[in-house]
PDB file of C-alpha atoms and ligand atoms in Angstrom:
ATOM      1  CA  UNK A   1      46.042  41.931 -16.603  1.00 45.00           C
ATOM      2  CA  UNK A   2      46.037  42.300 -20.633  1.00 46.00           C
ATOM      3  CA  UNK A   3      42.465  42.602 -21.097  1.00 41.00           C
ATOM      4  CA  UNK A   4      42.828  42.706 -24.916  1.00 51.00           C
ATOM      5  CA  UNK A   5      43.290  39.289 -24.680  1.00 83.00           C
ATOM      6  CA  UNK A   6      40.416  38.525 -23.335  1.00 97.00           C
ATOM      7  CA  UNK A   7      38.978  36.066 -25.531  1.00 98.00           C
ATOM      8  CA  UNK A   8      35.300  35.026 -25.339  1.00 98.00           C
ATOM      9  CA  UNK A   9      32.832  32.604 -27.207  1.00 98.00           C
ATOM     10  CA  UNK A  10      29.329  33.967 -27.338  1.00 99.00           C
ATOM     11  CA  UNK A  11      26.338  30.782 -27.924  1.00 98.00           C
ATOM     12  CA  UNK A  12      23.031  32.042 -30.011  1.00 98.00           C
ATOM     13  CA  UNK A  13      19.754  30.521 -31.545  1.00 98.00           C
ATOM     14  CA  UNK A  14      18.113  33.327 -32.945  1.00 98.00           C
ATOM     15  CA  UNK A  15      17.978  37.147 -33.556  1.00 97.00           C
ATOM     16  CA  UNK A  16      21.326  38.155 -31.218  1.00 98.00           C
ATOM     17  CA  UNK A  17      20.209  41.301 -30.691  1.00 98.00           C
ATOM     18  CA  UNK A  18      22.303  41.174 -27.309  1.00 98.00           C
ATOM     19  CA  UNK A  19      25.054  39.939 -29.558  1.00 98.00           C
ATOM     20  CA  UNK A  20      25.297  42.675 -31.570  1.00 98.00           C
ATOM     21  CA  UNK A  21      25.208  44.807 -27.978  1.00 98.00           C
ATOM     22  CA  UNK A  22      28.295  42.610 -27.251  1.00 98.00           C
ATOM     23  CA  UNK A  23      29.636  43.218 -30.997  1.00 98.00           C
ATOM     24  CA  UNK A  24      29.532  47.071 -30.944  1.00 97.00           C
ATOM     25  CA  UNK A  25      31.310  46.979 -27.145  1.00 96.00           C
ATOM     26  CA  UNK A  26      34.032  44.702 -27.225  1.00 95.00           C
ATOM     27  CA  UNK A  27      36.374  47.557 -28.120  1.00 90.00           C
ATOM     28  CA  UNK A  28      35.934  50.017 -25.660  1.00 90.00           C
ATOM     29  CA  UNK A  29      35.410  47.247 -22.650  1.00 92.00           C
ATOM     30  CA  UNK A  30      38.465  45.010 -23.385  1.00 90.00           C
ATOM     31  CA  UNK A  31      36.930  41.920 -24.686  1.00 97.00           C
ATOM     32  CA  UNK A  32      37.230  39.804 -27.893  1.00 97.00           C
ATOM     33  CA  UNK A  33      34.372  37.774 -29.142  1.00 98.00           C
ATOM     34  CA  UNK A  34      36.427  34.930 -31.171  1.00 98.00           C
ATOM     35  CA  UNK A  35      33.639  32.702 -32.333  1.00 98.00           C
ATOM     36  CA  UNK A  36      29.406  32.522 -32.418  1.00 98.00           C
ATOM     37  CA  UNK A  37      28.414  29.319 -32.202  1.00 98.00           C
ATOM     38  CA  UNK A  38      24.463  28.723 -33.315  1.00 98.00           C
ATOM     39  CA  UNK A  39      22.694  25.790 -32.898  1.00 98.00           C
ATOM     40  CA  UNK A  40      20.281  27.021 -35.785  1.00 98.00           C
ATOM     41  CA  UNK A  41      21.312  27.679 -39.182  1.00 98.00           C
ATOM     42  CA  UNK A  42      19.129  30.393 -39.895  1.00 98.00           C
ATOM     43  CA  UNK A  43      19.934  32.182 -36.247  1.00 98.00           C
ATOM     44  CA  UNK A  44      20.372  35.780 -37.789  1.00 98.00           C
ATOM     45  CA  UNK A  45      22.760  36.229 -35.670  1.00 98.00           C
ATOM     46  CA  UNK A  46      24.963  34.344 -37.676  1.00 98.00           C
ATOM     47  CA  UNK A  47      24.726  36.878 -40.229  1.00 98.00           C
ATOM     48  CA  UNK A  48      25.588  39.578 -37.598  1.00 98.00           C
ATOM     49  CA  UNK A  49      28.771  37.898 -36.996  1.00 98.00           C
ATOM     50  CA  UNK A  50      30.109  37.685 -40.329  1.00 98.00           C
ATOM     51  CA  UNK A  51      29.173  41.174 -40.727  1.00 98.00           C
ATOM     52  CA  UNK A  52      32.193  41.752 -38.154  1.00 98.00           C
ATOM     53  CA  UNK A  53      34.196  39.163 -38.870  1.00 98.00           C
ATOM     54  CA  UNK A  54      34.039  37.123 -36.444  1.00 98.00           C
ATOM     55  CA  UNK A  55      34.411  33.084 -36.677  1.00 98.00           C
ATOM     56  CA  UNK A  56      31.123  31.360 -36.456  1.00 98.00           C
ATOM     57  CA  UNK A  57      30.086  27.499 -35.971  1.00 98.00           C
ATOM     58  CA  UNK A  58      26.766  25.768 -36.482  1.00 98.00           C
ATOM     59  CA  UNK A  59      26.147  22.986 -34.223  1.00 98.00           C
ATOM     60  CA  UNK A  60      22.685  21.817 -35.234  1.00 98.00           C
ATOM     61  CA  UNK A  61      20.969  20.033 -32.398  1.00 98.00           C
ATOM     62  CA  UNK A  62      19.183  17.676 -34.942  1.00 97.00           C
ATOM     63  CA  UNK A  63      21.874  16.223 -36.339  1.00 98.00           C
ATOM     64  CA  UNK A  64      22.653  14.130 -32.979  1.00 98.00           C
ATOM     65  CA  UNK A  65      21.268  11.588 -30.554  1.00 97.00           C
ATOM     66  CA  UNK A  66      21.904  12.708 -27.630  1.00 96.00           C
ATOM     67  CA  UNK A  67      21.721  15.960 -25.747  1.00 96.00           C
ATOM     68  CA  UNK A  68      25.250  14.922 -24.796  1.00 96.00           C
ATOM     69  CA  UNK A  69      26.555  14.210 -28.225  1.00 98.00           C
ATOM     70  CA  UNK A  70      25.111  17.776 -29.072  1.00 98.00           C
ATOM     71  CA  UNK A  71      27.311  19.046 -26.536  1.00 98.00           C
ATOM     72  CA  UNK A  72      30.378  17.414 -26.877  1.00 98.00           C
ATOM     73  CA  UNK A  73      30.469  18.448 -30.582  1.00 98.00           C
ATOM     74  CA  UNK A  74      29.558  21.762 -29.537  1.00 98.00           C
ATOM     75  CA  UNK A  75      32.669  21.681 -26.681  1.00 98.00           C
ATOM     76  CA  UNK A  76      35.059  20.458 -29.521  1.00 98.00           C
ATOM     77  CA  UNK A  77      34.242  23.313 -31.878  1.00 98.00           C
ATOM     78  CA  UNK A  78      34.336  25.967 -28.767  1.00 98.00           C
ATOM     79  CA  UNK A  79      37.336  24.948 -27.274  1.00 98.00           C
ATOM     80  CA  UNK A  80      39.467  25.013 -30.845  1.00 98.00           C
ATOM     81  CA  UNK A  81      39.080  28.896 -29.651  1.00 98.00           C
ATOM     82  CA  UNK A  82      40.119  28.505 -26.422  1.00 98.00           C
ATOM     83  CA  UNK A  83      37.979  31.145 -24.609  1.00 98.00           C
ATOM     84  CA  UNK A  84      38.011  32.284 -21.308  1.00 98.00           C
ATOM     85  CA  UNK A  85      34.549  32.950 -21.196  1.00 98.00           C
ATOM     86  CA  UNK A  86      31.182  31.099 -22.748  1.00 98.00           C
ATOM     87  CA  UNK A  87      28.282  33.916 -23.174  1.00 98.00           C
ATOM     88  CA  UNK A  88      25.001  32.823 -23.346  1.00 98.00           C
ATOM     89  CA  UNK A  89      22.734  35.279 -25.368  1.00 98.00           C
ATOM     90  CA  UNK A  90      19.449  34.062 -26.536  1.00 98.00           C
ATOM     91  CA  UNK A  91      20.716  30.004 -26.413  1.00 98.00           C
ATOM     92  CA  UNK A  92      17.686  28.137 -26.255  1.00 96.00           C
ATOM     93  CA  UNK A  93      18.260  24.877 -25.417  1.00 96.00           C
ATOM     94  CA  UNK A  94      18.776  23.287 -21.748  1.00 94.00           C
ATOM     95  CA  UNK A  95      22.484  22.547 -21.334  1.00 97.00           C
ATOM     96  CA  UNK A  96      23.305  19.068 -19.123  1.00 97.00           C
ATOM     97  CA  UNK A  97      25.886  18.581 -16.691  1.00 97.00           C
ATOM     98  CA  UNK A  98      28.162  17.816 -18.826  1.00 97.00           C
ATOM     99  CA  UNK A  99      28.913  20.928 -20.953  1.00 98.00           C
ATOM    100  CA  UNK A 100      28.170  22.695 -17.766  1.00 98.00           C
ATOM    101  CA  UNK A 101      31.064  21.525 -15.893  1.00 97.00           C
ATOM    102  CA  UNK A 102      33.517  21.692 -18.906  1.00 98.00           C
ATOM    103  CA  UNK A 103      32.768  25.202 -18.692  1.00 98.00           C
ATOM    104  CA  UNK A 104      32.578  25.320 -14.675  1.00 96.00           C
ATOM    105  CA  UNK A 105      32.765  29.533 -13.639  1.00 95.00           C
ATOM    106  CA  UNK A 106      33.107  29.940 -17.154  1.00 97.00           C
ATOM    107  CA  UNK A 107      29.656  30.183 -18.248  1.00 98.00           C
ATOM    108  CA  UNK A 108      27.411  33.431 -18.046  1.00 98.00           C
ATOM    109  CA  UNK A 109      24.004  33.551 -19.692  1.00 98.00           C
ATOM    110  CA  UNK A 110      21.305  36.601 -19.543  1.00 98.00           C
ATOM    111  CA  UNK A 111      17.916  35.492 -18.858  1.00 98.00           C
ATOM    112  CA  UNK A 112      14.821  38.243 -19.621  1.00 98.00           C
ATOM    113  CA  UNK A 113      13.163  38.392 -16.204  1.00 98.00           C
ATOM    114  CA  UNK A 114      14.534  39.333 -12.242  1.00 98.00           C
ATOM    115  CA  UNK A 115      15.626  36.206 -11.381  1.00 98.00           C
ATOM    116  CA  UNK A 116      14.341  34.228  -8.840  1.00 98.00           C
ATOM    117  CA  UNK A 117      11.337  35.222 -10.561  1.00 98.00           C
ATOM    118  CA  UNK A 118      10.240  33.652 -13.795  1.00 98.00           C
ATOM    119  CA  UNK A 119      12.813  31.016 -14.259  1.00 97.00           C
ATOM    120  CA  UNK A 120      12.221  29.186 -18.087  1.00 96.00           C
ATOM    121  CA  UNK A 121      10.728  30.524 -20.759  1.00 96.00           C
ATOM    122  CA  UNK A 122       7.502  33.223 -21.705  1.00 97.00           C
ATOM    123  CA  UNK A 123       8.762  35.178 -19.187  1.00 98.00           C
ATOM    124  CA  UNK A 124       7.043  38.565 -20.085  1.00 98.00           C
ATOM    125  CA  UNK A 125       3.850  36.589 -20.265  1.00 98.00           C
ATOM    126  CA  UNK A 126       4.351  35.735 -16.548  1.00 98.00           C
ATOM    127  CA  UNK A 127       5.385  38.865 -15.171  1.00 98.00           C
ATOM    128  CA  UNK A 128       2.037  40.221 -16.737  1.00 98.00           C
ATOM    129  CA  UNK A 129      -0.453  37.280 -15.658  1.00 97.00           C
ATOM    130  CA  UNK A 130       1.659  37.785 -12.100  1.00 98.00           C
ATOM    131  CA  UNK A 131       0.349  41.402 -11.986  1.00 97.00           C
ATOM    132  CA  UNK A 132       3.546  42.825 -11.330  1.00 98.00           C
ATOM    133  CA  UNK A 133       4.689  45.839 -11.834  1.00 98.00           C
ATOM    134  CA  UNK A 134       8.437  45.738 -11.975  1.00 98.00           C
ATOM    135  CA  UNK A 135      10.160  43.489 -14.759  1.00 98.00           C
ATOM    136  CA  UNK A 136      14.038  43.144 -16.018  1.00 98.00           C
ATOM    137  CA  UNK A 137      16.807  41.136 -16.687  1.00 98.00           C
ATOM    138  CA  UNK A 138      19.457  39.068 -14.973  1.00 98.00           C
ATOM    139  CA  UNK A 139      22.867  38.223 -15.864  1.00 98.00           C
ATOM    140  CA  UNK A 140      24.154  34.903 -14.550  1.00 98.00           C
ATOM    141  CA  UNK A 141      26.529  32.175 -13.476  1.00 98.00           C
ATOM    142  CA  UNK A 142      25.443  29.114 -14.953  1.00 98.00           C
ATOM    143  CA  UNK A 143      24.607  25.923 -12.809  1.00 96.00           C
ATOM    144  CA  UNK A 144      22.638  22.678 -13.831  1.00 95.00           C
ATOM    145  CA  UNK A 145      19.265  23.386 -12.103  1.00 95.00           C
ATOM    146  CA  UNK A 146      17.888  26.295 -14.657  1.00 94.00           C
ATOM    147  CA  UNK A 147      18.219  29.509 -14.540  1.00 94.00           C
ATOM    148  CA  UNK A 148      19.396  28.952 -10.909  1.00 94.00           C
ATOM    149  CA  UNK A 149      23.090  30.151 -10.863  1.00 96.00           C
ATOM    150  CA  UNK A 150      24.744  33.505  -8.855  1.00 97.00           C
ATOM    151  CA  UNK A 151      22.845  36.319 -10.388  1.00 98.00           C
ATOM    152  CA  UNK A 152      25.503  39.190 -11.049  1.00 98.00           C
ATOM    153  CA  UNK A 153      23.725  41.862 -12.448  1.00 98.00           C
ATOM    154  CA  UNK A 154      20.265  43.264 -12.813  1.00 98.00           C
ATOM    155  CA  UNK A 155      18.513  45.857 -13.888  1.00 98.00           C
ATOM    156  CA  UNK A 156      14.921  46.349 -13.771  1.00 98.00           C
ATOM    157  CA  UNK A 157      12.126  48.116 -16.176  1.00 98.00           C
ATOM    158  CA  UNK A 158       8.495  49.058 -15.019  1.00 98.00           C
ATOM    159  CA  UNK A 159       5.479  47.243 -16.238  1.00 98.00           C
ATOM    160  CA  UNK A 160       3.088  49.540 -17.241  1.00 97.00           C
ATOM    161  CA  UNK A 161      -0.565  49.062 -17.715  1.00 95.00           C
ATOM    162  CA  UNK A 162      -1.559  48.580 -21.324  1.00 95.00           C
ATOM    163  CA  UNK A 163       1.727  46.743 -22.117  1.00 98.00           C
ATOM    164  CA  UNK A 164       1.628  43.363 -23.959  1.00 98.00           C
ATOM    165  CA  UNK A 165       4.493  40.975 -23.881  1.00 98.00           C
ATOM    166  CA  UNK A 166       5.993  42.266 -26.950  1.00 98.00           C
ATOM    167  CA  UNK A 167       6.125  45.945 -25.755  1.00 98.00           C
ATOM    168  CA  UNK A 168       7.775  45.321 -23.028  1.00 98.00           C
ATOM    169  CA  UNK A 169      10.132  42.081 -24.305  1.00 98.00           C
ATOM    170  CA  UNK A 170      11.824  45.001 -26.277  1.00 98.00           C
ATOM    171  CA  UNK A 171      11.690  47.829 -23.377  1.00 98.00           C
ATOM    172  CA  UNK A 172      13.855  44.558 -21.145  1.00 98.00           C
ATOM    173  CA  UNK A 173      16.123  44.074 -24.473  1.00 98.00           C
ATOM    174  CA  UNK A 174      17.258  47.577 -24.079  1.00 98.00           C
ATOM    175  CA  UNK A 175      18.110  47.194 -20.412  1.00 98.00           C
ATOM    176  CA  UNK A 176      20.072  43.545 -21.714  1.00 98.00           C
ATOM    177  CA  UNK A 177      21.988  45.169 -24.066  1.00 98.00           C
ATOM    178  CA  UNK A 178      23.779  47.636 -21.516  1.00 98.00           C
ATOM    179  CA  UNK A 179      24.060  45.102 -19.048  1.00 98.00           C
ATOM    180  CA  UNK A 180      25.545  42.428 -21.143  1.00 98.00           C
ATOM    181  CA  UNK A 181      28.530  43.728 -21.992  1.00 98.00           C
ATOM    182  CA  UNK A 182      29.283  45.869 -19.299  1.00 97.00           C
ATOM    183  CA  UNK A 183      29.469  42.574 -17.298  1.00 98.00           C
ATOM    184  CA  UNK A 184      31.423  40.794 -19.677  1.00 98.00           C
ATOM    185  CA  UNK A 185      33.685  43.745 -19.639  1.00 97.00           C
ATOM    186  CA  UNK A 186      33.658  43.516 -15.234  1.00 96.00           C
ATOM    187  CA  UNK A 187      34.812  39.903 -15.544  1.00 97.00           C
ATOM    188  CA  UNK A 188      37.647  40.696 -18.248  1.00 96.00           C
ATOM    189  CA  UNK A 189      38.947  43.462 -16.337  1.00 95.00           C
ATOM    190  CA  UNK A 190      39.071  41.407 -13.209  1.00 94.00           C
ATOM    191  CA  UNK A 191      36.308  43.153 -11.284  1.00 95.00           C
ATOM    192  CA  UNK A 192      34.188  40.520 -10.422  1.00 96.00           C
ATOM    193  CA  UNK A 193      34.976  36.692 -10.344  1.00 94.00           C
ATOM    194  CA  UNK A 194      33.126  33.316  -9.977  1.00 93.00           C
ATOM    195  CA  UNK A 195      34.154  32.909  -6.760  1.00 92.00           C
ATOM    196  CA  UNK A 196      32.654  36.030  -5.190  1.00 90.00           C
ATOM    197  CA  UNK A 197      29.319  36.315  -3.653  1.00 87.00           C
ATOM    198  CA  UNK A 198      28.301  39.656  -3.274  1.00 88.00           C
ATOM    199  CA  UNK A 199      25.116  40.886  -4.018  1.00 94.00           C
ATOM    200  CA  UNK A 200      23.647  40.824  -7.659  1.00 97.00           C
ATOM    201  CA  UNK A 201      24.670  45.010  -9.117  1.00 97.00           C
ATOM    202  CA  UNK A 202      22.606  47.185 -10.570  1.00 97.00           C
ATOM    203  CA  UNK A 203      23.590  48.398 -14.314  1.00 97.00           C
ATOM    204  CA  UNK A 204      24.662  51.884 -12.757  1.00 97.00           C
ATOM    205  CA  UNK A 205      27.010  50.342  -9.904  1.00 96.00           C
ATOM    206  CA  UNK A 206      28.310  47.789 -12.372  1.00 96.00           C
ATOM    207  CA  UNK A 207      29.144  50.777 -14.387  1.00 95.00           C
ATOM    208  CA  UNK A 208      31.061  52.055 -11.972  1.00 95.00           C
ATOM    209  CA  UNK A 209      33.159  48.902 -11.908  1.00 92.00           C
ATOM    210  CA  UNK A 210      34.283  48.604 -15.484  1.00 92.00           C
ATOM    211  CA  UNK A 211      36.930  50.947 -17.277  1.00 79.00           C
ATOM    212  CA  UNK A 212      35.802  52.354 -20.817  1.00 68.00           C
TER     213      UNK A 212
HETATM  214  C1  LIG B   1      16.786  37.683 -24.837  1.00 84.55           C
HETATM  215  O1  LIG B   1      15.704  38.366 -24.283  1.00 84.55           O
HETATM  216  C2  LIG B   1      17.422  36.765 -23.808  1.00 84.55           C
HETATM  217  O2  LIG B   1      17.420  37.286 -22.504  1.00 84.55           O
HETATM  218  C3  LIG B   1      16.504  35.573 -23.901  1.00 84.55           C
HETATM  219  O3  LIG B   1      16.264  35.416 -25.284  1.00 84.55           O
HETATM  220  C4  LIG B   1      16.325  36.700 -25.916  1.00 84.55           C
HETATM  221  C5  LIG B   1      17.301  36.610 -27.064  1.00 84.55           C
HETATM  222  O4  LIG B   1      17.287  37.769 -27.836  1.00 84.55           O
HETATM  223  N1  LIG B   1      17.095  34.410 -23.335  1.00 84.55           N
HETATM  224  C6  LIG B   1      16.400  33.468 -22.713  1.00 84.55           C
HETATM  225  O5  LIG B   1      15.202  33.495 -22.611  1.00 84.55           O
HETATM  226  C7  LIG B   1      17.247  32.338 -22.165  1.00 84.55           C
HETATM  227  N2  LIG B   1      16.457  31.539 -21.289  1.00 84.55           N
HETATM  228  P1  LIG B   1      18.467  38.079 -28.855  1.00 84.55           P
HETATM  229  O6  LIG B   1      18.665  36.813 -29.707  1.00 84.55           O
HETATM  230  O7  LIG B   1      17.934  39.208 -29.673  1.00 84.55           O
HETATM  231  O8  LIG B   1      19.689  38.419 -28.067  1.00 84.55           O
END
């Protein structure tokens, strides 16, 4: 497999910290992000992109009807790329069934908790109020029930006792960006597909899996 061909669309709303993580990896793991589509003009990730040339698109929720007209004008300006891969990082609005299957075992997205736990959003918030003491982040297949889908990856963090959601939000973002692209970089090179159903990895054996 020519995994410098790997082409993949990555879908923002906001800061894309976790697309920069993607950004600054694609080379060494065999990827190629070919467009960032935002639904928010301002998303600074936007800015990120252009900063490495990559294509971008702004699909602005607002402008349409329907959550389905939203995504069928966001499936028309994805597919002129023709990716192999959608990438979820930091999209914030609930996708239907209907860009969901256009993109069936074709859509990943990395949700900031250890999934089945704290599906949705203000998830540090709830790991807090919950009193645990283990937090993280999950990489995913995505399905139409939320944040529901085959969990490939993740990676945990501990919660420790002063921490507010802020502190640790960031202390998961570290553990995000690391597992982000090393599973984008799995599922270019081949080493884990759709169709398995192993057990979710841990950022050390996925690791193992991918070829830097
Ligand atoms: C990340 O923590 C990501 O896991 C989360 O939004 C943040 C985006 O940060 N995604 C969700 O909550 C999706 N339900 P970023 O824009 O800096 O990558």
């Amino acid at each position: 497999m020519n995994t410098a061909t790997f082409d993949i669309a990555v879908l923002i709303s906001g800061s894309g910290s976790n697309l920069q993580a993607l950004i600054d990896q694609q080379q060494g793991f065999g990827y190629r992000i070919v467009c960032v589509l935002s639904n928010k003009a301002d998303a600074y990730g936007l800015v990120r992109a252009q900063q490495a040339h990559i294509a971008t698109r702004i699909v602005d929720h607002k402008a349409y009807d329907s959550r389905e007209a939203f995504e069928q004008a966001m499936i028309v300006a994805i597919d002129e790329f023709q990716p192999k891969l959608v990438v979820l990082a930091g999209f914030m609005r609930i996708l239907t069934p209907l860009f969901i299957s256009h993109y069936e075992q074709r859509l990943l997205n990395i949700h900031p908790s250890l999934l089945p736990k704290f599906k949705g959003t203000h998830t540090h918030e709830q790991a807090i109020a919950a009193g645990e003491t283990e937090h993280g982040a999950s990489v995913h297949w995505v399905i139409p029930e939320l944040d529901s889908g085959r969990v490939i990856a993740q990676e945990s963090v501990p919660i420790l006792a002063d921490d507010t959601a802020e502190v640790l939000a960031k202390r998961v973002l570290t553990v995000e960006h690391q597992l982000y692209p090393a599973v984008v970089a799995a599922i270019a090179q081949g080493k884990i597909r759709a169709d398995d159903h192993s057990d979710p990895l841990t950022l050390s054996q996925l690791l193992h899996k991918v070829v830097s």
